[in-house]
XYZ file of C-alpha atoms in Angstrom:
666
model
C -2.836 15.841 38.303
C -6.584 14.265 37.891
C -7.408 11.313 35.625
C -9.279 13.458 33.075
C -6.220 15.874 32.710
C -3.801 13.106 32.304
C -6.275 11.631 29.252
C -6.674 14.746 27.855
C -2.567 14.948 27.805
C -2.374 11.449 26.445
C -4.651 12.348 23.551
C -2.497 15.302 22.764
C 0.757 13.115 22.824
C -0.998 10.788 20.427
C -1.956 13.643 18.053
C 1.490 14.890 18.072
C 3.009 11.435 17.571
C 0.680 10.912 14.284
C 1.487 14.236 12.834
C 5.354 13.628 13.338
C 5.452 10.480 11.733
C 2.876 10.759 9.033
C 4.737 13.181 6.965
C 5.867 13.192 3.283
C 9.093 14.350 1.946
C 8.333 18.161 2.467
C 7.176 17.478 5.613
C 3.428 17.821 4.900
C 0.696 15.532 6.345
C 0.871 12.344 4.201
C -1.617 10.346 2.063
C -3.467 7.552 3.367
C -1.869 3.849 2.676
C -2.196 2.674 -0.850
C -4.852 0.089 -0.068
C -6.805 1.982 1.739
C -8.131 3.336 -1.577
C -9.661 0.364 -2.691
C -12.303 1.233 -0.183
C -12.645 4.775 -1.445
C -13.308 3.450 -4.971
C -16.017 1.380 -3.805
C -17.514 4.028 -2.217
C -17.210 6.232 -5.036
C -18.736 3.549 -7.261
C -21.604 3.163 -5.036
C -22.545 6.710 -4.900
C -22.128 7.571 -8.477
C -23.240 4.422 -10.174
C -25.584 3.051 -7.347
C -23.805 -0.382 -6.971
C -20.887 -1.582 -4.914
C -18.446 -2.637 -7.576
C -14.934 -2.298 -8.212
C -14.874 -2.174 -12.207
C -18.568 -0.905 -13.174
C -18.074 -1.257 -16.930
C -16.920 -5.086 -16.640
C -18.862 -8.452 -15.821
C -18.194 -11.249 -13.941
C -15.651 -11.658 -11.674
C -13.552 -9.088 -12.907
C -16.293 -6.383 -11.898
C -15.968 -7.013 -8.147
C -18.036 -6.334 -5.074
C -18.335 -5.303 -1.624
C -15.889 -8.148 -0.694
C -13.037 -6.261 -2.675
C -12.080 -4.406 0.618
C -11.958 -6.653 3.689
C -13.886 -3.812 5.666
C -17.724 -3.261 4.721
C -17.846 -0.927 7.842
C -14.961 1.000 6.442
C -16.719 1.277 3.143
C -19.480 2.713 4.785
C -17.469 5.364 6.056
C -15.861 6.387 2.847
C -19.626 6.239 1.423
C -20.545 8.849 3.987
C -17.684 11.132 2.789
C -18.530 10.788 -0.564
C -22.434 11.575 0.210
C -21.233 14.783 2.073
C -18.643 15.686 -0.593
C -15.750 15.316 1.928
C -12.607 14.734 0.896
C -12.450 10.803 1.449
C -9.035 10.994 2.262
C -8.865 13.484 4.930
C -12.065 12.054 6.278
C -11.117 8.818 6.707
C -8.036 9.822 8.596
C -10.137 12.008 10.570
C -12.110 9.153 11.659
C -9.220 7.134 12.410
C -7.748 9.782 14.651
C -10.836 10.163 16.694
C -11.348 6.192 17.080
C -7.726 6.316 18.437
C -8.561 9.072 20.898
C -11.737 7.215 21.902
C -9.633 4.066 22.466
C -7.283 5.793 24.835
C -10.371 6.931 26.703
C -12.021 3.537 26.832
C -8.886 1.376 27.721
C -8.483 3.576 30.801
C -11.871 2.291 32.391
C -9.691 -0.155 34.544
C -8.177 0.784 37.958
C -9.491 4.051 37.788
C -8.777 4.920 41.339
C -4.877 4.328 40.835
C -2.096 5.977 38.683
C -1.924 2.478 37.078
C -5.351 3.434 35.459
C -3.410 5.242 32.787
C -0.806 2.939 31.926
C -2.906 1.476 28.818
C -3.086 5.220 27.589
C 0.560 5.774 28.199
C 1.637 2.840 26.182
C -0.664 3.468 23.272
C 0.254 6.902 22.751
C 4.049 5.943 22.802
C 3.298 3.093 20.245
C 4.283 3.822 16.549
C 1.949 1.430 15.463
C -0.968 3.146 16.971
C 0.001 6.467 15.767
C 0.491 5.099 12.352
C -2.679 3.532 11.967
C -4.745 6.414 13.260
C -3.289 8.094 10.186
C -3.171 5.445 7.909
C -6.639 5.956 6.373
C -7.673 2.297 7.098
C -10.079 0.722 9.449
C -7.834 -0.572 12.097
C -8.095 2.254 14.697
C -11.826 2.029 14.540
C -11.651 -1.952 14.820
C -9.196 -1.338 17.795
C -12.089 1.368 19.317
C -14.685 -1.268 18.846
C -12.809 -4.307 20.239
C -11.730 -2.192 23.188
C -15.236 -1.333 23.628
C -16.516 -4.819 23.515
C -14.079 -5.909 26.217
C -14.580 -3.010 28.388
C -18.433 -3.657 28.139
C -18.124 -7.202 28.858
C -16.076 -6.529 32.074
C -18.237 -3.521 33.275
C -21.651 -5.323 32.587
C -22.466 -2.907 29.635
C -25.286 -4.822 27.645
C -26.063 -2.456 25.124
C -22.343 -1.438 24.457
C -21.212 -4.793 23.958
C -24.005 -5.661 21.465
C -22.820 -2.573 19.537
C -19.278 -3.164 19.914
C -19.208 -6.614 18.634
C -21.721 -5.687 15.847
C -19.483 -3.167 14.669
C -16.426 -5.124 14.962
C -18.048 -8.293 12.836
C -18.413 -5.552 10.000
C -15.161 -4.121 10.528
C -12.662 -6.973 10.035
C -12.741 -10.499 8.902
C -10.917 -11.394 12.077
C -14.407 -11.017 13.905
C -15.304 -14.237 12.333
C -13.591 -15.999 15.159
C -13.341 -12.902 17.858
C -17.467 -12.854 17.888
C -17.806 -16.407 19.152
C -14.751 -15.724 21.690
C -16.838 -13.246 23.255
C -19.916 -15.568 23.098
C -17.707 -18.316 24.873
C -17.055 -15.793 27.755
C -20.558 -14.742 27.805
C -21.698 -18.548 28.358
C -18.858 -19.321 30.719
C -20.057 -16.898 33.079
C -23.032 -19.329 33.763
C -21.043 -22.279 34.878
C -17.753 -20.214 36.262
C -18.979 -17.222 38.323
C -16.625 -13.982 38.238
C -14.754 -13.109 41.135
C -17.220 -10.237 42.072
C -20.214 -12.705 41.931
C -21.989 -10.406 39.501
C -24.777 -11.517 37.215
C -23.735 -13.014 33.893
C -24.093 -11.055 30.586
C -27.328 -11.840 28.674
C -26.939 -14.340 25.660
C -28.785 -11.615 23.479
C -25.743 -9.326 23.596
C -23.962 -11.429 20.892
C -26.754 -12.174 18.855
C -26.716 -8.924 16.738
C -22.958 -9.713 15.657
C -23.646 -13.107 14.515
C -26.623 -11.660 12.626
C -23.971 -9.312 10.843
C -21.442 -12.169 10.304
C -24.131 -14.250 8.693
C -25.305 -11.592 6.359
C -21.659 -11.088 5.334
C -20.859 -14.731 4.999
C -24.198 -15.277 3.154
C -23.090 -12.542 0.623
C -19.670 -14.095 -0.009
C -20.767 -17.425 -0.531
C -22.320 -16.133 -3.795
C -19.400 -14.109 -4.598
C -15.789 -14.199 -6.043
C -14.402 -11.788 -3.466
C -14.394 -13.541 0.245
C -12.030 -12.149 2.631
C -14.114 -13.728 5.591
C -13.945 -16.882 4.320
C -10.788 -16.600 2.985
C -9.641 -16.222 6.926
C -11.588 -19.157 7.644
C -9.808 -21.260 4.849
C -6.308 -19.881 6.264
C -7.308 -20.989 9.758
C -8.301 -24.361 8.652
C -5.659 -25.117 6.227
C -2.910 -23.459 8.275
C -0.427 -23.174 5.465
C 3.494 -23.684 6.352
C 4.509 -20.541 4.559
C 1.673 -18.505 5.864
C 2.650 -19.252 9.397
C 6.563 -18.988 8.977
C 5.686 -15.427 7.435
C 3.234 -14.439 9.892
C 5.373 -15.476 12.892
C 8.309 -13.101 11.316
C 5.704 -10.687 10.791
C 5.052 -10.857 14.664
C 8.444 -10.763 15.584
C 9.116 -7.558 13.596
C 6.205 -5.862 15.401
C 7.594 -6.935 18.778
C 11.174 -5.711 17.766
C 10.112 -2.218 16.688
C 8.418 -1.735 19.870
C 8.954 -2.127 23.684
C 6.370 -4.019 24.599
C 8.643 -7.481 25.126
C 9.712 -5.495 28.318
C 6.303 -5.761 29.757
C 4.958 -8.909 28.616
C 6.621 -10.925 31.503
C 4.505 -9.009 33.878
C 0.874 -10.628 32.719
C 2.598 -13.721 32.071
C 4.466 -14.131 35.369
C 1.514 -13.152 37.365
C -0.793 -15.490 35.446
C 1.497 -18.676 35.946
C 1.301 -17.575 39.640
C -2.391 -17.107 39.825
C -2.101 -13.360 40.522
C -3.669 -12.110 37.311
C -7.062 -10.699 37.621
C -9.732 -12.189 35.314
C -10.093 -9.360 33.182
C -6.153 -9.702 32.776
C -6.591 -13.453 31.894
C -9.526 -12.580 29.311
C -7.424 -9.925 27.914
C -4.501 -12.153 27.257
C -6.854 -14.879 25.845
C -8.226 -12.442 23.242
C -5.004 -11.157 22.207
C -3.615 -14.248 21.698
C -6.468 -15.106 19.379
C -6.271 -12.038 17.486
C -2.514 -12.442 17.247
C -2.810 -15.894 16.184
C -5.446 -14.964 13.214
C -2.839 -12.441 11.782
C -0.078 -14.909 11.883
C -2.329 -17.730 10.152
C -2.803 -15.237 7.625
C 0.432 -14.554 6.951
C 0.790 -11.233 8.175
C -0.851 -8.127 7.159
C 0.381 -4.181 6.319
C 4.034 -3.870 6.541
C 4.078 -0.200 7.793
C 4.249 -0.365 11.699
C 2.723 -3.818 11.556
C -0.649 -2.210 12.092
C -2.307 -5.761 11.503
C -2.022 -6.035 15.296
C -3.391 -2.597 16.300
C -6.878 -3.659 17.097
C -5.834 -6.097 19.942
C -2.973 -3.553 21.320
C -5.641 -1.543 23.341
C -6.530 -5.241 25.043
C -2.852 -6.215 25.149
C -2.277 -2.960 27.276
C -5.011 -3.725 29.817
C -3.407 -7.031 30.169
C -0.062 -5.524 30.932
C -1.719 -3.076 33.095
C -3.381 -6.061 35.129
C -0.021 -7.773 35.437
C 1.669 -4.419 36.765
C -1.053 -3.582 39.325
C -0.671 -7.637 40.206
C 3.128 -7.452 40.769
C 3.149 -4.104 42.591
C 0.016 -5.410 44.833
C 2.337 -8.115 46.249
C 4.133 -5.782 48.580
C 7.511 -6.260 47.004
C 9.488 -2.774 46.936
C 11.758 -4.140 44.148
C 8.913 -4.910 41.901
C 7.275 -1.686 42.006
C 10.677 0.014 40.949
C 11.206 -2.911 38.154
C 7.662 -2.191 37.147
C 8.106 1.499 36.533
C 11.536 1.070 35.014
C 10.070 -1.098 32.474
C 7.239 1.234 31.638
C 9.766 3.912 31.059
C 12.145 1.930 29.040
C 9.164 0.692 26.853
C 8.059 4.214 26.241
C 11.452 5.103 25.653
C 12.005 2.125 22.764
C 8.960 2.724 21.193
C 9.718 6.498 20.454
C 13.198 5.429 18.989
C 11.184 3.418 16.487
C 9.360 6.368 15.437
C 12.510 8.264 14.315
C 14.387 7.595 11.173
C 17.537 5.658 11.695
C 20.421 7.916 12.749
C 22.946 9.061 15.170
C 21.747 10.071 18.600
C 23.637 13.627 19.333
C 27.397 12.525 19.733
C 26.431 8.727 19.627
C 27.029 6.993 16.422
C 24.176 5.055 16.379
C 22.993 5.075 12.768
C 24.154 1.435 11.766
C 22.832 0.048 14.871
C 19.270 1.666 14.325
C 19.377 0.700 11.011
C 19.746 -3.072 11.649
C 17.221 -2.638 14.186
C 14.814 -1.392 11.811
C 15.311 -4.114 9.098
C 12.718 -6.445 9.386
C 12.560 -10.677 8.956
C 9.247 -10.861 7.278
C 8.953 -10.997 3.236
C 7.814 -7.459 2.845
C 5.094 -7.002 0.500
C 5.555 -6.894 -3.546
C 7.777 -3.897 -4.403
C 8.873 -2.926 -1.001
C 12.004 -3.152 0.953
C 12.103 -4.976 4.259
C 12.019 -1.848 6.291
C 10.310 -1.264 10.177
C 9.248 1.576 12.022
C 9.292 5.293 10.571
C 11.404 4.160 7.474
C 8.641 1.544 6.384
C 5.853 4.240 6.889
C 7.773 6.859 4.661
C 8.241 4.189 2.014
C 4.173 3.435 2.421
C 3.518 7.285 2.019
C 6.109 7.681 -0.744
C 4.757 4.709 -2.728
C 1.066 5.791 -2.124
C 1.689 9.371 -3.331
C 3.818 7.913 -6.493
C 0.631 6.156 -7.410
C -2.044 8.819 -6.719
C 0.338 10.947 -9.120
C -0.056 7.896 -11.668
C -3.668 7.630 -11.311
C -3.981 11.267 -11.810
C -2.233 11.149 -14.812
C -4.225 8.043 -16.065
C -7.282 10.284 -15.102
C -6.367 13.064 -17.447
C -5.127 11.078 -20.371
C -6.814 7.849 -20.379
C -10.435 6.801 -20.974
C -12.876 5.307 -18.572
C -13.163 2.021 -20.701
C -9.392 1.229 -20.736
C -8.252 -1.510 -18.422
C -4.982 -1.372 -16.491
C -3.493 -4.405 -14.792
C -1.513 -3.456 -11.850
C -0.235 -4.810 -8.461
C -1.215 -1.720 -6.715
C -4.906 -1.480 -7.592
C -5.940 1.069 -4.817
C -4.824 4.650 -5.471
C -4.596 4.106 -9.482
C -7.957 2.596 -9.389
C -9.349 5.309 -7.145
C -8.213 8.437 -8.818
C -7.944 7.237 -12.818
C -11.501 5.798 -13.198
C -10.254 3.383 -15.368
C -11.112 -0.313 -15.145
C -8.445 -1.666 -13.018
C -7.493 -5.497 -12.811
C -5.362 -6.639 -9.410
C -2.478 -8.959 -10.388
C -2.695 -10.569 -7.252
C -6.572 -10.868 -6.805
C -7.247 -8.779 -3.875
C -9.857 -6.216 -5.316
C -10.812 -8.685 -8.168
C -10.015 -12.476 -8.553
C -7.076 -12.825 -10.833
C -7.409 -15.975 -13.184
C -5.696 -18.638 -11.208
C -4.729 -16.489 -8.212
C -4.127 -18.980 -5.296
C -5.319 -16.072 -2.847
C -1.709 -15.936 -1.495
C -1.024 -13.133 0.304
C 0.937 -10.281 -1.897
C 3.456 -9.912 1.129
C 4.746 -13.412 0.497
C 8.227 -13.851 -0.832
C 6.839 -14.871 -4.151
C 3.124 -14.119 -4.212
C 0.931 -16.298 -6.777
C 0.088 -14.754 -9.914
C -0.684 -16.310 -13.260
C 0.996 -13.534 -15.644
C 0.216 -15.387 -18.462
C -3.739 -15.891 -17.652
C -3.498 -12.142 -16.662
C -2.022 -11.466 -20.168
C -5.182 -13.478 -21.675
C -7.208 -10.786 -20.488
C -5.615 -8.344 -22.878
C -5.588 -5.360 -20.554
C -4.933 -1.939 -22.639
C -2.155 -1.167 -19.970
C 0.175 -3.089 -17.523
C 1.737 -1.221 -14.824
C 4.813 -3.357 -13.566
C 4.846 -1.668 -10.429
C 8.133 -1.249 -7.943
C 8.233 2.838 -8.566
C 10.305 3.468 -5.574
C 12.955 0.652 -5.965
C 15.066 2.825 -7.805
C 16.080 6.310 -7.078
C 13.647 9.024 -8.103
C 16.192 10.400 -10.764
C 15.719 14.016 -12.165
C 17.806 14.163 -15.560
C 16.706 12.238 -18.534
C 20.184 10.625 -19.045
C 19.862 8.854 -15.721
C 16.274 7.764 -15.920
C 16.301 3.865 -14.863
C 13.682 1.232 -15.183
C 12.253 -1.093 -12.871
C 14.693 -4.011 -12.139
C 12.035 -6.644 -12.474
C 11.506 -5.523 -16.310
C 15.174 -4.729 -16.880
C 16.635 -7.575 -15.857
C 14.280 -9.657 -18.223
C 16.510 -12.023 -20.326
C 16.059 -11.130 -24.059
C 15.891 -14.671 -24.770
C 12.852 -15.479 -22.209
C 9.873 -16.656 -23.783
C 7.720 -14.311 -21.533
C 9.832 -11.187 -22.552
C 9.339 -12.114 -26.256
C 5.678 -12.547 -25.649
C 5.156 -9.337 -24.017
C 7.319 -7.715 -26.679
C 4.737 -9.328 -29.269
C 1.776 -7.780 -28.120
C 2.825 -5.087 -25.704
C 5.203 -1.914 -26.092
C 6.842 -0.114 -23.230
C 5.764 3.293 -22.501
C 7.534 6.137 -20.854
C 4.762 8.433 -19.047
C 5.490 12.063 -18.019
C 3.755 11.672 -14.414
C 3.628 15.260 -12.998
C 4.921 15.073 -9.415
C 2.213 15.954 -6.925
C 4.535 16.311 -3.910
C 8.203 16.332 -2.898
C 11.256 18.565 -3.559
C 10.308 18.473 -7.049
C 6.648 19.105 -7.068
C 5.398 20.121 -10.464
C 8.371 18.589 -11.950
C 8.117 15.144 -13.995
C 8.612 11.394 -12.761
C 9.330 9.164 -15.513
C 6.921 6.027 -15.191
C 6.947 3.034 -17.319
C 3.859 0.906 -18.225
C 3.280 -1.536 -21.110
C 0.510 -0.774 -23.588
C -1.365 -2.767 -25.949
C -0.219 -2.729 -29.335
C -3.784 -3.322 -30.756
C -4.372 0.475 -29.371
C -2.122 1.530 -32.134
C -1.171 4.773 -30.380
C 2.725 4.411 -30.954
C 3.782 7.835 -32.576
C 4.905 7.118 -36.388
C 8.391 8.598 -37.785
C 9.034 10.012 -41.084
C 12.537 10.561 -42.470
C 12.917 13.134 -45.313
C 16.116 14.947 -46.734
C 15.248 18.387 -48.404
C 18.052 20.740 -49.518
C 20.741 18.418 -47.965
C 19.242 18.672 -44.776
C 17.963 15.421 -42.625
C 14.697 16.072 -41.012
C 12.694 13.541 -38.604
C 9.187 14.221 -37.860
C 6.800 12.253 -35.487
C 3.280 11.661 -36.673
C 0.732 11.542 -33.927
C -2.438 13.019 -34.763
C -5.523 13.172 -32.539
C -8.568 12.132 -34.249
C -11.276 14.936 -33.770
C -14.160 12.318 -33.763
C -12.603 10.069 -31.288
C -13.375 10.832 -27.623
C -9.775 9.170 -26.631
C -6.842 10.965 -28.464
C -3.631 9.317 -27.090
C -1.372 10.475 -24.330
C 2.108 12.139 -23.989
C 4.856 9.829 -23.797
C 8.789 10.441 -23.060
C 11.253 8.958 -25.633
C 14.616 9.533 -26.753
C 15.354 9.823 -30.889
C 18.237 7.483 -32.196
C 19.323 8.012 -35.582
C 21.827 5.997 -37.401
C 23.570 6.255 -40.551
C 24.965 3.547 -42.864
C 27.889 3.627 -45.275
C 28.143 1.559 -48.346
C 30.719 -0.987 -45.986
C 28.093 -1.799 -43.773
C 29.430 0.426 -40.669
C 26.674 1.744 -38.706
C 27.144 5.351 -36.730
C 25.056 7.179 -34.600
C 23.954 10.831 -35.389
C 24.482 13.238 -32.566
C 22.293 16.256 -31.515
C 24.507 18.662 -33.993
C 24.364 16.327 -36.637
C 27.963 14.584 -36.771
C 28.747 11.119 -36.737
C 29.968 9.093 -33.704
C 30.709 5.461 -32.818
C 29.621 5.927 -29.243
C 26.488 3.614 -29.356
C 25.427 5.851 -26.197
C 24.760 9.070 -28.187
C 21.235 9.727 -29.262
C 20.037 12.735 -31.560
C 17.842 13.971 -29.160
C 16.917 13.022 -25.442
C 14.218 14.402 -23.215
C 11.396 14.290 -25.825
C 7.796 14.791 -25.142
C 5.698 13.036 -27.682
C 1.992 13.950 -27.551
C -0.959 13.920 -29.916
C -1.702 17.252 -31.610
C -4.132 18.521 -33.704
C -1.605 19.151 -36.302
C -0.233 15.813 -36.193
C 3.299 16.534 -37.000
C 5.955 17.154 -34.649
C 9.478 18.048 -35.957
C 11.928 16.201 -33.752
C 15.184 16.675 -35.736
C 16.773 18.669 -38.290
C 20.429 19.188 -39.247
C 22.736 18.971 -42.475
C 23.150 15.531 -44.105
C 26.568 14.077 -42.336
C 29.378 13.284 -44.140
C 30.771 9.595 -44.010
C 34.203 8.770 -43.340
C 36.953 9.449 -46.303
C 36.424 7.130 -48.968
C 32.835 6.153 -47.977
C 29.186 6.994 -48.820
C 26.100 7.089 -46.672
C 23.723 4.641 -48.267
C 20.928 4.633 -45.501
C 19.516 6.624 -42.606
C 17.402 5.008 -40.012
C 15.373 6.620 -37.158
C 13.543 4.856 -33.907
C 12.202 6.584 -30.924
C 13.209 4.448 -27.846
C 12.455 4.407 -24.378
C 14.986 6.387 -21.932
C 17.221 4.445 -19.615
C 16.408 1.058 -21.458
C 19.383 -0.944 -23.095
C 18.856 -1.003 -26.714
C 18.958 -4.743 -27.149
C 16.137 -5.257 -24.955
C 12.976 -6.205 -26.908
C 10.832 -3.750 -25.177
C 13.481 -0.829 -25.806
C 11.906 0.794 -28.894
C 9.041 3.355 -28.646
C 8.049 3.418 -32.163
C 8.606 1.381 -35.401
C 12.093 2.055 -37.070
C 11.993 3.683 -40.224
C 14.566 4.176 -42.718
C 15.357 6.140 -45.981
C 17.776 4.913 -48.664
C 20.124 7.482 -50.128
């Protein structure tokens, strides 16, 4: 088999790997990661409004800028898709896949006359994180290509390619703030420490375009509230203990979810013995630098730890150089050990790309599940999973948020403000003005800049509430099972478990009301069905439905009044609720009315469940009608009360009501 055929087969294997793992619940190709949608929204606002802003209708820090996303180059890719009317999600995933293919080809530029020349390609295509990044819709695959291209150009004396690769890398990721100077140091060192091949040193001008790009980006950030590049510099300077501890745990999770630890001894031992080539030494140094920057930032995206993907091709080159040095010692057993370690590494990486389960007759589920459980603190609202499970979690969350964004697009007005810990998909699809709880897309009040994947991400909720957002999305949609029946609907644990006496809960209940949105599923086994989703709605919007209780000819009737105003561009939105009807007798005993109109002492019974309350042109919706119930023997009913409540919330919770309680004295 010749070299070109081997590379084509490697690319085919990478494509198959990416298509096999990036699937949703019905085995369709999955949506991009949630945070990728931040770049999509910036691109759309630029194409339609002519400005790089996150919230075009807001001013100041809440407006946002190009720095709302840490990769200006990836925003430019999304702009290209918007200008050509392509699907931005599919286009960015396509660019990611093409970048991954190109990276595989570029990484094979070492030891081209040996079988070992395809070792980097084999390691990459079997790596779950490399395949996941290719289909993630984020910039990591493109950054890997630019990083690898710059390194290969440095080693093979390609001046123009080095200049282009470093300039692109400078615009692709904030880590380039230190990676570009590292390349500059390597270029300068060649003038004092000649290479072993005695080749002429690279000209200094090859790194100047990258420094110019960095200077422009840092200058823009100096006068902007969004500062991803300067934020990385601050992380390096301050070296916060919480960031480092979580970053090391993130590195540990990245290593255990691949087989690469089996290969690391080869470059490290040959480095210690002086047998590692100059290219291998430089590859190890650059890999260590990128890894250190990720650790100092506290980690990165959870699914497959793709923050390390840009340095993965460089690491694979270092491993290849270590293997070549070990094989060239002439020790026969070292050659056997080298190839055995390579096969074991590929096998372990493949196992990390499947959901935990048994292997045929072998009962390995528990072991696999424990292996794929991480130690790093997961991002807000996610579980500490690794490998394929973490990717499935990310795709499911992104799709649920896309569904919610589509619902808001149909039923909310563009001027409405939404506060959420997940600004990407909601912001891109809803068209509303979105506030980021953790200050990534737009700087939240008093936010410390702590990554949202820390154990306790820093955000001043009271300061965010002072902005008086119209809607608050608490997030964590996927923590509870996605339940189908109204009787089983749950509420977000962080909201439902709030103490009823807690000052924050009381303050929320004073200014906000809980609303259950009937979000239409855009995917999954119940595609087209409804997923109940909880948000908090500002009471000042005055959108809560009103109830009226009447008795006509001995029959109790409850109607909802929720009229759409013809002259108002925004007429409200639908919501789910249950109808609670209470009957009070002359002894003060309270009983619930069941759907047939009978009285019961069971406080779990509601008169109606699964109600869809929506504004209508008529404005009146009959919710309940039944004969007036009879009180117990010797008693007489004196009052009928009615109220809409949110499904699944205990009635004693301050946020349980979905409407004001109305009563009728008999």
